[in-house]
Each structure stands twice: as C-alpha cells, then as structure tokens.
Tab-separated table of C-alpha atoms and ligand atoms in Angstrom:
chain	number	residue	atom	x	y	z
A	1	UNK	CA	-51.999	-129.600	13.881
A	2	UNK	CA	-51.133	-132.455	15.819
A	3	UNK	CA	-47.684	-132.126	15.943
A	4	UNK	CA	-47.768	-129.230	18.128
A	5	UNK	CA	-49.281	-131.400	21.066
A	6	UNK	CA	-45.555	-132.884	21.929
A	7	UNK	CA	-42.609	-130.513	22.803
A	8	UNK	CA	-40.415	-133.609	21.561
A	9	UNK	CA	-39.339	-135.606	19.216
A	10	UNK	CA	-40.012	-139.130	21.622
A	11	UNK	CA	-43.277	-138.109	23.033
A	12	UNK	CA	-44.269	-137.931	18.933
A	13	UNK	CA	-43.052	-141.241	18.301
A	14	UNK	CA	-44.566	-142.922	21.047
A	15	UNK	CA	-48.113	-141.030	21.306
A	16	UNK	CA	-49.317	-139.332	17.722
A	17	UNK	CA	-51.219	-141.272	15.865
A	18	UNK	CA	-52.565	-143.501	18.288
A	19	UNK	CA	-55.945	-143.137	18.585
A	20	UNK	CA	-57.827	-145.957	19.035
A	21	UNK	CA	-59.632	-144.816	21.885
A	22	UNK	CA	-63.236	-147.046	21.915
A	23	UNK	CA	-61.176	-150.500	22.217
A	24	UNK	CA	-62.963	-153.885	21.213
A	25	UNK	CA	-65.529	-155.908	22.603
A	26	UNK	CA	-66.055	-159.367	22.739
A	27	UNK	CA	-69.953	-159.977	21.952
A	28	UNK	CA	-70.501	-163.229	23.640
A	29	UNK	CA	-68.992	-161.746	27.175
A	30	UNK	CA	-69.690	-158.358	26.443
A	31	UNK	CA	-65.910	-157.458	27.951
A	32	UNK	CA	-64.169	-154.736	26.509
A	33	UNK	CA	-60.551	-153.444	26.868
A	34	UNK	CA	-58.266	-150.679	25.199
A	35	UNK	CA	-55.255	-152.065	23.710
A	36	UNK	CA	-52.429	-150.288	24.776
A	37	UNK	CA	-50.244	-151.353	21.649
A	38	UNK	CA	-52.230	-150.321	18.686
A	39	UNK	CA	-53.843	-154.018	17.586
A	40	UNK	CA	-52.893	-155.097	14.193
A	41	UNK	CA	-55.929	-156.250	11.510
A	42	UNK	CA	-54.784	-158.826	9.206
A	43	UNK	CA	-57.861	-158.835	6.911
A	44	UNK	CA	-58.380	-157.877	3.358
A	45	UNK	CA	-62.005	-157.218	3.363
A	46	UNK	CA	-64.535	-155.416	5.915
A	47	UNK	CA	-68.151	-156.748	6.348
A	48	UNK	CA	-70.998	-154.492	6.397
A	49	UNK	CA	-73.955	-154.848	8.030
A	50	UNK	CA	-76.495	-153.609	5.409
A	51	UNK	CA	-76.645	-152.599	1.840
A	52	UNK	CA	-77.041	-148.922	2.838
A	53	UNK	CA	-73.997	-148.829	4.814
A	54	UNK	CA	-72.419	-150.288	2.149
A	55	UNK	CA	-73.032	-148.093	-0.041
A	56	UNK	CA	-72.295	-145.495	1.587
A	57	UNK	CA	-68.597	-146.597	2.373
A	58	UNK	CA	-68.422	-146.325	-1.667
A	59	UNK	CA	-69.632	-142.776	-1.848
A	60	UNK	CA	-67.162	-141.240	1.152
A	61	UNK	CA	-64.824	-143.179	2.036
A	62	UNK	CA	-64.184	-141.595	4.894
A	63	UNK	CA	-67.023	-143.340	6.431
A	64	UNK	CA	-66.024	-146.533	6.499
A	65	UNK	CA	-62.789	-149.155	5.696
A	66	UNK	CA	-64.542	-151.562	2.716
A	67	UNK	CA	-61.357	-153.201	1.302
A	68	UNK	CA	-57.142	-153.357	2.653
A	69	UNK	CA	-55.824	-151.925	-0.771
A	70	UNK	CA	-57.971	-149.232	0.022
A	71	UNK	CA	-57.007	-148.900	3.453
A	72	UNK	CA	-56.447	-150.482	6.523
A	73	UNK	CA	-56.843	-149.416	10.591
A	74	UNK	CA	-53.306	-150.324	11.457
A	75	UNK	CA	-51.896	-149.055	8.258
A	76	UNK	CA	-53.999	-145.718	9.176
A	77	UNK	CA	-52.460	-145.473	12.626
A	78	UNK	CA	-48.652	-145.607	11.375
A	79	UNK	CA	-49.686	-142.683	8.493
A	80	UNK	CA	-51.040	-140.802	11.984
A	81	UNK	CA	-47.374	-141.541	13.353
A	82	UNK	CA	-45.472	-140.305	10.183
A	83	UNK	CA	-47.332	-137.122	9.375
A	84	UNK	CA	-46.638	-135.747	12.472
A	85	UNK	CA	-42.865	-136.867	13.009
A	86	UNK	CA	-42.263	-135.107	9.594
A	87	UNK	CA	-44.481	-131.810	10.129
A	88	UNK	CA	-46.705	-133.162	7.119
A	89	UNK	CA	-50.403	-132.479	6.513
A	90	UNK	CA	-50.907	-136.486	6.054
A	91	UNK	CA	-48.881	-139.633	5.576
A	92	UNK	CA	-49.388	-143.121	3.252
A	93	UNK	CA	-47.930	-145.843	3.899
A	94	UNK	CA	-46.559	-148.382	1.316
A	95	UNK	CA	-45.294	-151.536	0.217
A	96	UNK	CA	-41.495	-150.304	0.306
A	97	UNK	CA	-39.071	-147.522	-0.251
A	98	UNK	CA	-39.745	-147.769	-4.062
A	99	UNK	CA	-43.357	-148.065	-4.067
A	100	UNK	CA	-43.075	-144.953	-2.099
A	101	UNK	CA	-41.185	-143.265	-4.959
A	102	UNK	CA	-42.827	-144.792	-7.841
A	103	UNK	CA	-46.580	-143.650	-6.222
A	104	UNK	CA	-45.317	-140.204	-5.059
A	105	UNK	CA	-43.558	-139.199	-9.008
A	106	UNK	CA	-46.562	-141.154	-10.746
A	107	UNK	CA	-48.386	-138.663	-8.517
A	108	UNK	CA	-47.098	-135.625	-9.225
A	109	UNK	CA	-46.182	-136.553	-12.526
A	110	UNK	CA	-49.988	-137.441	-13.369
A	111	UNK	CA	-50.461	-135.392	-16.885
A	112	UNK	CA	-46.601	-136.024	-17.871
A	113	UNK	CA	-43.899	-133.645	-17.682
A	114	UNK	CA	-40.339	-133.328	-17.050
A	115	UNK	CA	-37.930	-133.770	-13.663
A	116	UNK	CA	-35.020	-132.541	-12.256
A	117	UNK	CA	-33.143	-135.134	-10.365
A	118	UNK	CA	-29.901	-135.300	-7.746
A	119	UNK	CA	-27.599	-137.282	-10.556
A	120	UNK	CA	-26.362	-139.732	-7.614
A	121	UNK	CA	-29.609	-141.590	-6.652
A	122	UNK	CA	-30.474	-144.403	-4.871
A	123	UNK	CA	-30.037	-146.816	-7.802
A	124	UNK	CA	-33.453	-148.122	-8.411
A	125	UNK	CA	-34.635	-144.586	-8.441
A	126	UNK	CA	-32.278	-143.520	-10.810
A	127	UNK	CA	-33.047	-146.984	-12.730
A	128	UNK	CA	-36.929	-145.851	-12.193
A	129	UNK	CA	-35.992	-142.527	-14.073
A	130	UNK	CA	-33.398	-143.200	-16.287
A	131	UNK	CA	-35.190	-146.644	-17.663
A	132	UNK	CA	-39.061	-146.539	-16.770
A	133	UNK	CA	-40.339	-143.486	-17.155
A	134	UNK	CA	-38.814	-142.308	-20.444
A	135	UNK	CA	-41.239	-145.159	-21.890
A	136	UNK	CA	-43.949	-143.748	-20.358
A	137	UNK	CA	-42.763	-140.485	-21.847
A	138	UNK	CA	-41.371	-139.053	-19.073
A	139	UNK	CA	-37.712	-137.105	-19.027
A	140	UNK	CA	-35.313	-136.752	-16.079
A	141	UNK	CA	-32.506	-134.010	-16.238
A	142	UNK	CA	-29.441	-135.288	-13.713
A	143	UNK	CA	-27.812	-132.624	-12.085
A	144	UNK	CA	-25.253	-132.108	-9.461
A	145	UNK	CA	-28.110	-130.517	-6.997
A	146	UNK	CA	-25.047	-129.629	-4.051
A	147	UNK	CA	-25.190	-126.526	-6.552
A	148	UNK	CA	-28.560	-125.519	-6.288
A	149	UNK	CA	-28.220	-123.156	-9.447
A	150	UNK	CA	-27.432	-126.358	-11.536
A	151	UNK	CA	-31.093	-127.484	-10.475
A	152	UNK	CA	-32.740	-124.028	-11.472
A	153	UNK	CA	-30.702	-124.462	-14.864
A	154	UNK	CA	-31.949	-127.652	-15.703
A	155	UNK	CA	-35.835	-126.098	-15.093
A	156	UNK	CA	-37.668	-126.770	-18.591
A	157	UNK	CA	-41.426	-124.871	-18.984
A	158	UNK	CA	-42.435	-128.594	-18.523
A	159	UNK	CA	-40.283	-129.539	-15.380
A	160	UNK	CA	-42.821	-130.592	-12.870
A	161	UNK	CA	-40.652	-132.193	-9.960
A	162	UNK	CA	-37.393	-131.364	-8.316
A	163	UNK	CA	-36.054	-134.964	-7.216
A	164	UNK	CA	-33.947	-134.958	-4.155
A	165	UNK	CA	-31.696	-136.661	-1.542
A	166	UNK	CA	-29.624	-135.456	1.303
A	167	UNK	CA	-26.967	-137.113	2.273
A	168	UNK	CA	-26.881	-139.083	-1.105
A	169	UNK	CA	-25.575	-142.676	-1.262
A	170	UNK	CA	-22.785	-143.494	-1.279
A	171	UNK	CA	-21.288	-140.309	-0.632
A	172	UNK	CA	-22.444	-138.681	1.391
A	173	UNK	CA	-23.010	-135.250	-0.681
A	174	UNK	CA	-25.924	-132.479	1.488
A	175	UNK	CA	-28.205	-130.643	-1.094
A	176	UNK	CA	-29.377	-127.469	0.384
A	177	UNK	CA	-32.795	-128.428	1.209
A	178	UNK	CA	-34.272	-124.546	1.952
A	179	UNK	CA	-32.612	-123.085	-1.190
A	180	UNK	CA	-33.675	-125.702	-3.661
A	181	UNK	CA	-37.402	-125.615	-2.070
A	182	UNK	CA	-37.181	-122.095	-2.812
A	183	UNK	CA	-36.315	-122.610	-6.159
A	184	UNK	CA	-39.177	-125.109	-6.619
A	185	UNK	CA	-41.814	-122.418	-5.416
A	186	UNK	CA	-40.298	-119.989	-7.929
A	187	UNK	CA	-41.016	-121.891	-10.778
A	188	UNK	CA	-44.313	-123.551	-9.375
A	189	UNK	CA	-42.833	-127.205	-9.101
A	190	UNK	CA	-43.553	-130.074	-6.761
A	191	UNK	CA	-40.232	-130.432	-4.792
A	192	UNK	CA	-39.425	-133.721	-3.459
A	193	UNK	CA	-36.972	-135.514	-1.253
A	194	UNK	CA	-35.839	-139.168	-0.126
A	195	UNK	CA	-35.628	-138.419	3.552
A	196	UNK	CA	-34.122	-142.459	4.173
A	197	UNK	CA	-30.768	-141.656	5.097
A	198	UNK	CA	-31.256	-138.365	7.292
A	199	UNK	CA	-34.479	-139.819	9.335
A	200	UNK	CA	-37.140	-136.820	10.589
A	201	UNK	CA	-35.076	-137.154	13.982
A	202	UNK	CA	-31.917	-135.213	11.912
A	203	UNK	CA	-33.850	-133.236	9.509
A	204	UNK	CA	-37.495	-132.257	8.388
A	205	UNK	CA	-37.323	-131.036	5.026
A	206	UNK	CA	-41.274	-130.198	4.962
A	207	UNK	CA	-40.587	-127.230	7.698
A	208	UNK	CA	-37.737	-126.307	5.136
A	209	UNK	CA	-40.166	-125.513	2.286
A	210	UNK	CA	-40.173	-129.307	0.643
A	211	UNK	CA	-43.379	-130.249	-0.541
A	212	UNK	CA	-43.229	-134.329	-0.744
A	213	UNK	CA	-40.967	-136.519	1.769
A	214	UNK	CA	-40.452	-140.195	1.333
A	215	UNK	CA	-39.073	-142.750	3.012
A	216	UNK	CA	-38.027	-146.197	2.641
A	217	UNK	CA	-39.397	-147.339	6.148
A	218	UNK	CA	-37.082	-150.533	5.383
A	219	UNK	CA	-34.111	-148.735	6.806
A	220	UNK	CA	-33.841	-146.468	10.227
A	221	UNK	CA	-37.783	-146.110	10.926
A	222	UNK	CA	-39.085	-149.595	11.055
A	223	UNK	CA	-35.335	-150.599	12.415
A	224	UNK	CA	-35.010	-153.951	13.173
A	225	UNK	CA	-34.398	-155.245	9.551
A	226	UNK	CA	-37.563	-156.972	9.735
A	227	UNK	CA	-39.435	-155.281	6.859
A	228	UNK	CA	-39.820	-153.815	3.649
A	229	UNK	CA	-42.279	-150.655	3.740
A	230	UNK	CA	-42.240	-147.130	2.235
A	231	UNK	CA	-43.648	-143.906	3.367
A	232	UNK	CA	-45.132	-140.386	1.621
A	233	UNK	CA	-45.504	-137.535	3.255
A	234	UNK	CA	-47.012	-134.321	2.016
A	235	UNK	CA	-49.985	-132.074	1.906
A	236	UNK	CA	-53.706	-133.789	2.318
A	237	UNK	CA	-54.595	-133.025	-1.247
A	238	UNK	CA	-51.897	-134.629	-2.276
A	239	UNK	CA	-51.856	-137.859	-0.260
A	240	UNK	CA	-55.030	-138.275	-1.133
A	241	UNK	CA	-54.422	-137.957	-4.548
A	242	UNK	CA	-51.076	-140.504	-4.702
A	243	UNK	CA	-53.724	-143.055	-2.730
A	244	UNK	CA	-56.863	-142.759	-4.501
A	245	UNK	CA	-54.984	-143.041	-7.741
A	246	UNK	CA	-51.351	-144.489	-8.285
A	247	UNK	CA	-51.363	-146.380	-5.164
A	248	UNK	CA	-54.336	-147.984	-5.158
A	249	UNK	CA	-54.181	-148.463	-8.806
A	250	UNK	CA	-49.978	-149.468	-9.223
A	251	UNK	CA	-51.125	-151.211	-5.388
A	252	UNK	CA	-47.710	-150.918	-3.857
A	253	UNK	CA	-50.074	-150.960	-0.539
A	254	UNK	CA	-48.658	-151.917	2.664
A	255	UNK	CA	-49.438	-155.196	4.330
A	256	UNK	CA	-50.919	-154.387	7.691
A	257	UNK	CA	-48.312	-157.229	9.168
A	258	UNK	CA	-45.740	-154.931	7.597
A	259	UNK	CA	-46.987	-151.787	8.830
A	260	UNK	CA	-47.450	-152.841	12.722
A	261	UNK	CA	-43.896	-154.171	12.714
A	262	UNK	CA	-42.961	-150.640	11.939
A	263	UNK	CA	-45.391	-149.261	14.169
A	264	UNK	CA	-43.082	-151.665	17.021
A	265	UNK	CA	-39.908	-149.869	15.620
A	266	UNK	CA	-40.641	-146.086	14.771
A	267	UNK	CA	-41.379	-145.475	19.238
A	268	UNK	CA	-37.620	-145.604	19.594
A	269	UNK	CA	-36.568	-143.884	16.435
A	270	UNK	CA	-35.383	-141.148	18.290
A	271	UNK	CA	-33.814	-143.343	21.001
A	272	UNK	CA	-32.054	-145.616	18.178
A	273	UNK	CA	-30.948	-142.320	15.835
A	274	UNK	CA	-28.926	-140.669	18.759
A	275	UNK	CA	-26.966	-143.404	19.185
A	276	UNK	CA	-26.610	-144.195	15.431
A	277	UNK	CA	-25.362	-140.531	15.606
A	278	UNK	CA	-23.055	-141.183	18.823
A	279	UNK	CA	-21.281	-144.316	17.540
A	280	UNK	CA	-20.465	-143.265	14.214
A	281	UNK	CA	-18.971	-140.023	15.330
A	282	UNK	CA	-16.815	-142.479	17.436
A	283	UNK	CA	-16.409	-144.480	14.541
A	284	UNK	CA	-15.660	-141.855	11.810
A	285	UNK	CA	-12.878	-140.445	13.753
A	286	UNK	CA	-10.936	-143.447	14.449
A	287	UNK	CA	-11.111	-144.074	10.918
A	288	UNK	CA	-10.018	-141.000	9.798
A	289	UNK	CA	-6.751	-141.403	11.975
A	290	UNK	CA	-6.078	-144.827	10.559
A	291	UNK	CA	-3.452	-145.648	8.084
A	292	UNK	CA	-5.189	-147.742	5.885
A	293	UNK	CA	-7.922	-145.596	5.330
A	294	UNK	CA	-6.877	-142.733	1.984
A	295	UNK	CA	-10.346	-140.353	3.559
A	296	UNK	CA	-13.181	-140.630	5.091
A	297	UNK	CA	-16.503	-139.054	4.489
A	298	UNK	CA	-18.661	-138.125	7.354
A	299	UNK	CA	-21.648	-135.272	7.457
A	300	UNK	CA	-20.245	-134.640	10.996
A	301	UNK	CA	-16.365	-134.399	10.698
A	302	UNK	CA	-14.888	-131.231	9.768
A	303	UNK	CA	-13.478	-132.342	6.858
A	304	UNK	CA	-16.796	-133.045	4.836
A	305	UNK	CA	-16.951	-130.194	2.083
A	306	UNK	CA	-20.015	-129.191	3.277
A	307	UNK	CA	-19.765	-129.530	7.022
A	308	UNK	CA	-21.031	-125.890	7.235
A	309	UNK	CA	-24.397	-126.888	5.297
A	310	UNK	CA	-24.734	-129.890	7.693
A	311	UNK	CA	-24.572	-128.105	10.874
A	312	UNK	CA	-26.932	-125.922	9.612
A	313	UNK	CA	-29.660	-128.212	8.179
A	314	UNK	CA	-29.027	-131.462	10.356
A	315	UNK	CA	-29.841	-131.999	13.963
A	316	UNK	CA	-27.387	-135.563	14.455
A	317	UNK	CA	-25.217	-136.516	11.121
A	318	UNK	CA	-26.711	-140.135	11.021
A	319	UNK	CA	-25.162	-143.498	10.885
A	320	UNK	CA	-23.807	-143.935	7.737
A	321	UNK	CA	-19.716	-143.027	7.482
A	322	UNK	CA	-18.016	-144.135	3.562
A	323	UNK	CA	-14.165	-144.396	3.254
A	324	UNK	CA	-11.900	-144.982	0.797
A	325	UNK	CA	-9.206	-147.879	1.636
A	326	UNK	CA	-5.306	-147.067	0.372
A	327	UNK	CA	-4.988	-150.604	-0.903
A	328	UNK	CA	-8.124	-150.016	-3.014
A	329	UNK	CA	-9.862	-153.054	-4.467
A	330	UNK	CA	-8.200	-156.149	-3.279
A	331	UNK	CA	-8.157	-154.378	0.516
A	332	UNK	CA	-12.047	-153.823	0.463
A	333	UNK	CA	-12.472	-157.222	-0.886
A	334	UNK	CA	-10.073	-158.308	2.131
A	335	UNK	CA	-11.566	-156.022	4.896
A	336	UNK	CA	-15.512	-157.285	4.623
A	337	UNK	CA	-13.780	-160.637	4.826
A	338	UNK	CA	-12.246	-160.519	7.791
A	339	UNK	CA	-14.831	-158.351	9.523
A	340	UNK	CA	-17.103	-160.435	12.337
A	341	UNK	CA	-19.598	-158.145	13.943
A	342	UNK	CA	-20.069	-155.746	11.137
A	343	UNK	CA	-22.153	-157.636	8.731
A	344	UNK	CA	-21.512	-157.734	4.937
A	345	UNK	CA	-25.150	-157.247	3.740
A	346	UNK	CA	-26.573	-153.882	1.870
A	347	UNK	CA	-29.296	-152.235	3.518
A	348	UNK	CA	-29.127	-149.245	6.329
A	349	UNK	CA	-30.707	-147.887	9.404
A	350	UNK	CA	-30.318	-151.459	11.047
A	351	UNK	CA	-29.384	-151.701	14.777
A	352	UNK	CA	-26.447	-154.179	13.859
A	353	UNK	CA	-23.303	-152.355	11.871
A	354	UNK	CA	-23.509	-153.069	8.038
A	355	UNK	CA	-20.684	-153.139	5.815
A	356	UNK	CA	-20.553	-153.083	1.982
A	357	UNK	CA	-17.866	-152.647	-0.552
A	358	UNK	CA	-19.745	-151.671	-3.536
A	359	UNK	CA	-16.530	-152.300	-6.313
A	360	UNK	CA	-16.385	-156.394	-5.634
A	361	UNK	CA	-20.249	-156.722	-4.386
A	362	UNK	CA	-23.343	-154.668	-5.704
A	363	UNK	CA	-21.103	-152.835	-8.268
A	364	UNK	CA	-18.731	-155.136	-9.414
A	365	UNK	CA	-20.666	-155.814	-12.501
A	366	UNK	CA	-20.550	-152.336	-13.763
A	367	UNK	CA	-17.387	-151.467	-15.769
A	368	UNK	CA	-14.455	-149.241	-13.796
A	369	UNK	CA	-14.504	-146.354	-15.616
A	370	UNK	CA	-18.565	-146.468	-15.333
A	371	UNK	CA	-17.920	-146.579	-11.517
A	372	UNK	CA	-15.194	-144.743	-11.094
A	373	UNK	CA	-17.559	-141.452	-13.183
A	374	UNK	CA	-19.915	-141.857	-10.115
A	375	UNK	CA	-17.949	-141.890	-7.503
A	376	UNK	CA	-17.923	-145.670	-6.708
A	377	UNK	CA	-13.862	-146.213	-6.325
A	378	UNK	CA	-12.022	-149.583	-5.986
A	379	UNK	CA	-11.363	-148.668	-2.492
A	380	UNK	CA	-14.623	-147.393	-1.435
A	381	UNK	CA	-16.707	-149.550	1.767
A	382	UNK	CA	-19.721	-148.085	3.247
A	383	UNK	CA	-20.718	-148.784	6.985
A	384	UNK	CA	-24.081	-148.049	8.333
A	385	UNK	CA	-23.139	-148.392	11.717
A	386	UNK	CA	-25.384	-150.088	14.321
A	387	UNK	CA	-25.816	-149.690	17.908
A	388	UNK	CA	-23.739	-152.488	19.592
A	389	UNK	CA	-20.962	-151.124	22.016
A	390	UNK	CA	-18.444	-149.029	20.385
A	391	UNK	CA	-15.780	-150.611	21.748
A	392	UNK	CA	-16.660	-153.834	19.909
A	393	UNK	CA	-17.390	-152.223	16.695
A	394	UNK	CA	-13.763	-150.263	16.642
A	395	UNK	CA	-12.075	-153.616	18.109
A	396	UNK	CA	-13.486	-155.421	14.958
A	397	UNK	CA	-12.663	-152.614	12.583
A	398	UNK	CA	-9.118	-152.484	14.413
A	399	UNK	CA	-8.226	-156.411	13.610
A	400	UNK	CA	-9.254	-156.384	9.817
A	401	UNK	CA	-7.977	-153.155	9.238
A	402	UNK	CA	-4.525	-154.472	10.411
A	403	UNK	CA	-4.679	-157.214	7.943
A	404	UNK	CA	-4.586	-154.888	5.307
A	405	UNK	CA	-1.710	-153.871	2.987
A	406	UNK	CA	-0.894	-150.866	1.751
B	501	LIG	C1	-33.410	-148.593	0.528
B	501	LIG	C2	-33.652	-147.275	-0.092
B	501	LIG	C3	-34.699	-147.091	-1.012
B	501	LIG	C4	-35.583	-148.223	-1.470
B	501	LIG	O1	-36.363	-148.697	-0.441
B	501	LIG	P1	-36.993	-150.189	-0.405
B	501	LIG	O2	-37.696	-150.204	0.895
B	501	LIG	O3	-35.867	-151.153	-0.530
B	501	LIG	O4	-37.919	-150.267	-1.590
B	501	LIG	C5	-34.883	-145.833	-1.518
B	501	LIG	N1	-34.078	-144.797	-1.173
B	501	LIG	C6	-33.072	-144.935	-0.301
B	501	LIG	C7	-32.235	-143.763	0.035
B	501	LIG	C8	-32.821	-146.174	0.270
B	501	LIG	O5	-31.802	-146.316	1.127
C-alpha cells in the first residue's frame, strides 16, 4: 500500500496521491510541462475521440473519465491523498460532510436494516437518522457508545451499522474506537465513524479495526473555511460500491473547484493540527483557572473523564475546548459579544478561533429542558480555536471574560 512509502504524517500530505506524472501538452507548440500543483479540471463532460473508445469508457470505467458525476481527475487525486492519510484501501470525495454520511449509511444500509448510533451526533446526522431514514424504513437505536457494552446491547439480528464519533460535539465525550470495532466484527456489522473533529493527524480509526471513516472536509482538512466537501474512506469494494450507486445516484459529488481548494489545504494538515493542538492546550488551561468559567472540557486536561482513553487512542487532543460559564445564559450571550478576534460563527477546524454559544444561537430554539437532556446548558460556549498567536487569543478571552458577572 501506498501509505507505507512515507515514514510521516507531512511527507503523506504533501506527496500521496499525486500522480500526474505525463503533464500536458499544448498541440499547436507541441510544449509540454509537469505541473507541480496538481492542475484542477473544471469540466463536466470528457470528449472521446471515437465511438469505440467510447464505448469502452461505458463498459470499464476504469479506462477512461466520460462524465464529472462520475468522476473527475482532480477529484481522483484528493481520494489518492485521503486514502492514504487514513490507512484506507480507497477514498471518495463528496459534496460535503453530509453527503459523505448520507452516501456512506445509504451504502451500507443498501437492503435496509437497523443502526446503532452515538446518541449525541452531529445534528444533521442525528436529524438524518432520527427523521429521514425511518421513512425509508430504516431504525436507529441511540446509545451512550462511551460504554461500549450499551452499543453491543442495542445489536438487533438486523443491526447493520455501528454509527460513531469521537470526540462528540459539543462535549467532547471519546468512544473507544478498538473495543467498539471489535464488537462490530463480532456480530458481522459495518462499523463507522465521523473522523471531523479528531482529523487522521490525532487518530486513524481504520488501523483501530473501523471499517468506514468520514469526514466533513469543510472543517480541519480543507482548512481555510473556504469550502464545503465531504470525504469516505473504507475498503475498495466498498468505495466503489457508495460511488457507483448512492453517490452517483443521490449525486452529492464534489465540484472539482471544491476539491482542489482542499487539495491547497490538506499539505499542511499536519502543520495546522499541531498547532490547533498547541494553542488550545494553552487555551484550555487558562480557562480552567478562570473564575468565570464553572468547568471546562478538554480531551487533553486531566480532568476529562476519559483522559486515560484519550492518551491512549489520540496522538494531539485537537482544537476544540467547551466550557460552561458560572453566570450561565445571559454571560454566554454577553461573552460572544464582547469577544473581537474569536469569531461568533459555527463551523470548526478553521485557522481563525471560532466561538459559539449554542443556548442563545443554534439552540436557542429548542426548549430548556430539551437542551438541558443533551447536554447543551445555558452556560455552555464552544471554541474551536485557531492558529493566531496565543497571546492574542487569551488577551481577548481575558477582556470579555472580565466583563462577566457571576
Ligand atoms: C460539520 C460537520 C458535519 C457536516 O459537514 P458539512 O460539510 O457541513 O456537510 C458532519 N459531522 C461533523 C462532526 C461536523 O463537524
């Protein structure tokens, strides 16, 4: 496999994938040249040169590109990229984080059947289970999955996925990613996992015995808060599967303007991800020592209930630290006012610092006791912190934090 070519993380997301070795050439001049930076095509449709060849390209596919909902070069070069960062057999790219999910559990879930699911999901995948698929006769079972004998409980002689996250949103909660794979193989289940928040820089669930990783590519890989794009990674059979069926057919395909701007971000993933890891380590301390804050949650501080589990299974706790304000609703409404340089703006993974305060913003529509079952307190403000200077980020922290009564 390729992914034994590199000794590191960089060197893979830099080099793999990129092998466009022939180049172009211009037919008037006859000039040629290699692009360095993989080139991006921005066409829908690929001419062919006879009816043969044509034809052909409809019988195996993989002789030639005939149509960009099928597949494109550029979009081919980031799947190159993302198989190997996450140990995978093969990689597809998609429209965004969701089409990711939706193709991967239409996938999997092909001839019906039942799923085990994390019960704090990202919230259009837990809308996408708890809401879309029951029409389509398709049952989800929510279960705290930190335990990992809750999620072997909940197994039905129709359960065909196990549906996971590590570190969930907002909390932060690890699922043991090597016990509940285990569990999967046992019963003969597709286990899967939303790898957004962790990155394949922190942990590679594949090389932990997970059979399906996805990503939203919105977030840390892609970077620069430029896009929205998804990513599946898994065995071949299955990637070809998810693209020969749901994705072309659902066609949550990626637009090859979409995936080179993530093929600009994902070479300093690694780069980005240590520091994301660095600052909010700087970050989740000083919070934890401040007055105003009630607790803090933080895969990397030693007071995160499963601190133990994260050392183990992550390699860099991420960027995203969650707190819980003393003066509860009216302070969180109060602190993303007064904060300047972190933004108040959902989304992750970018390099500026995000804040959000889920109980007066993307929340405050759902009723308190509602919230208040899942976690989402008054108090509650979520940072995915950026890479600007730390200094800046705790000096801006500092001054609406002292604002704040309590
Ligand atoms: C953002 C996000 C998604 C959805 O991704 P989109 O690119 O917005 O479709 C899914 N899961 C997690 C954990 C996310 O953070």
């Amino acid at each position: 496999m390729e992914s034994k070519k590199y000794k590191g993380k960089s060197t893979e997301a830099i080099h793999a994938g990129e092998t466009f070795s022939t180049g172009v050439q211009d037919q008037q001049s006859g000039k040629t040249g290699i692009p360095l930076l993989p080139p991006i095509f921005q066409n829908s449709t690929f001419r062919f040169e006879t009816a043969t060849e044509c034809a052909s390209a409809f019988i195996d596919e993989e002789s030639g590109y005939v149509y960009t909902r099928w597949g494109n070069p550029t979009q081919k070069v980031l799947e190159g990229k993302l198989a190997v960062l996450e140990a995978g057999e093969a990689a597809l790219a998609t429209a965004s984080g969701m089409g990711a999910i939706s193709t991967a559990l239409l996938t999997a879930l092909a001839d019906g059947g039942h799923v085990v699911a994390m019960e704090t999901l990202y919230s259009a995948t837990y809308n996408l289970l708890n809401e879309e698929f029951p029409r389509m006769g398709i049952e989800t079972t929510f279960v705290d999955a930190t335990d990992p004998n809750k999620v072997e409980s909940a197994i039905r002689p129709d359960t065909k996925v196990i549906y996971l996250e590590s570190p969930t949103n907002p909390l932060l909660k690890l699922v043991d990613l090597a016990a509940c794979a285990e569990i999967a193989k046992a019963h003969n289940i597709t286990s899967i996992i939303d790898n957004t928040f962790a990155t394949p820089c922190s942990q590679q669930p594949i090389v932990l015995g997970i059979d399906v990783v996805l990503h939203s590519m919105t977030k840390y890989l892609s970077g620069n808060g430029a896009v929205i794009a998804g990513a599946i990674v898994g065995e071949k059979e299955f990637i070809v599967a998810a693209q020969k069926g749901a994705l072309r057919n659902f066609g949550a395909v990626i637009s090859p303007f979409n995936a080179w701007l993530t093929l600009l971000g994902i070479p300093t993933l690694p780069l980005r991800f240590g520091q994301h890891c660095e600052n909010a380590a700087c970050i989740a301390a000083f919070l934890e020592a401040h007055p105003a804050v009630a607790w803090v949650r933080y895969p990397g501080l030693p007071s995160h209930p499963q601190y133990e589990l994260a050392k183990r299974q992550m390699n860099g706790f991420g960027g995203m630290i969650t707190m819980e304000l003393k003066g509860g609703r009216a302070a969180g409404e109060k602190l993303v006012n007064q904060l300047q340089i972190c933004a108040l703006a959902v989304s992750l993974g970018d390099v500026r610092t995000l804040v959000c305060h889920p109980a007066s913003t993307t929340h405050s529509h759902i009723p308190m006791e509602v919230r208040q079952q899942t976690g989402i307190t008054d108090g509650l403000v979520r940072f995915s912190i950026g890479l600007e200077d730390t200094e800046d980020i705790i000096a801006d922290l500092e001054q609406a934090l002292g604002t704040l009564s309590f």
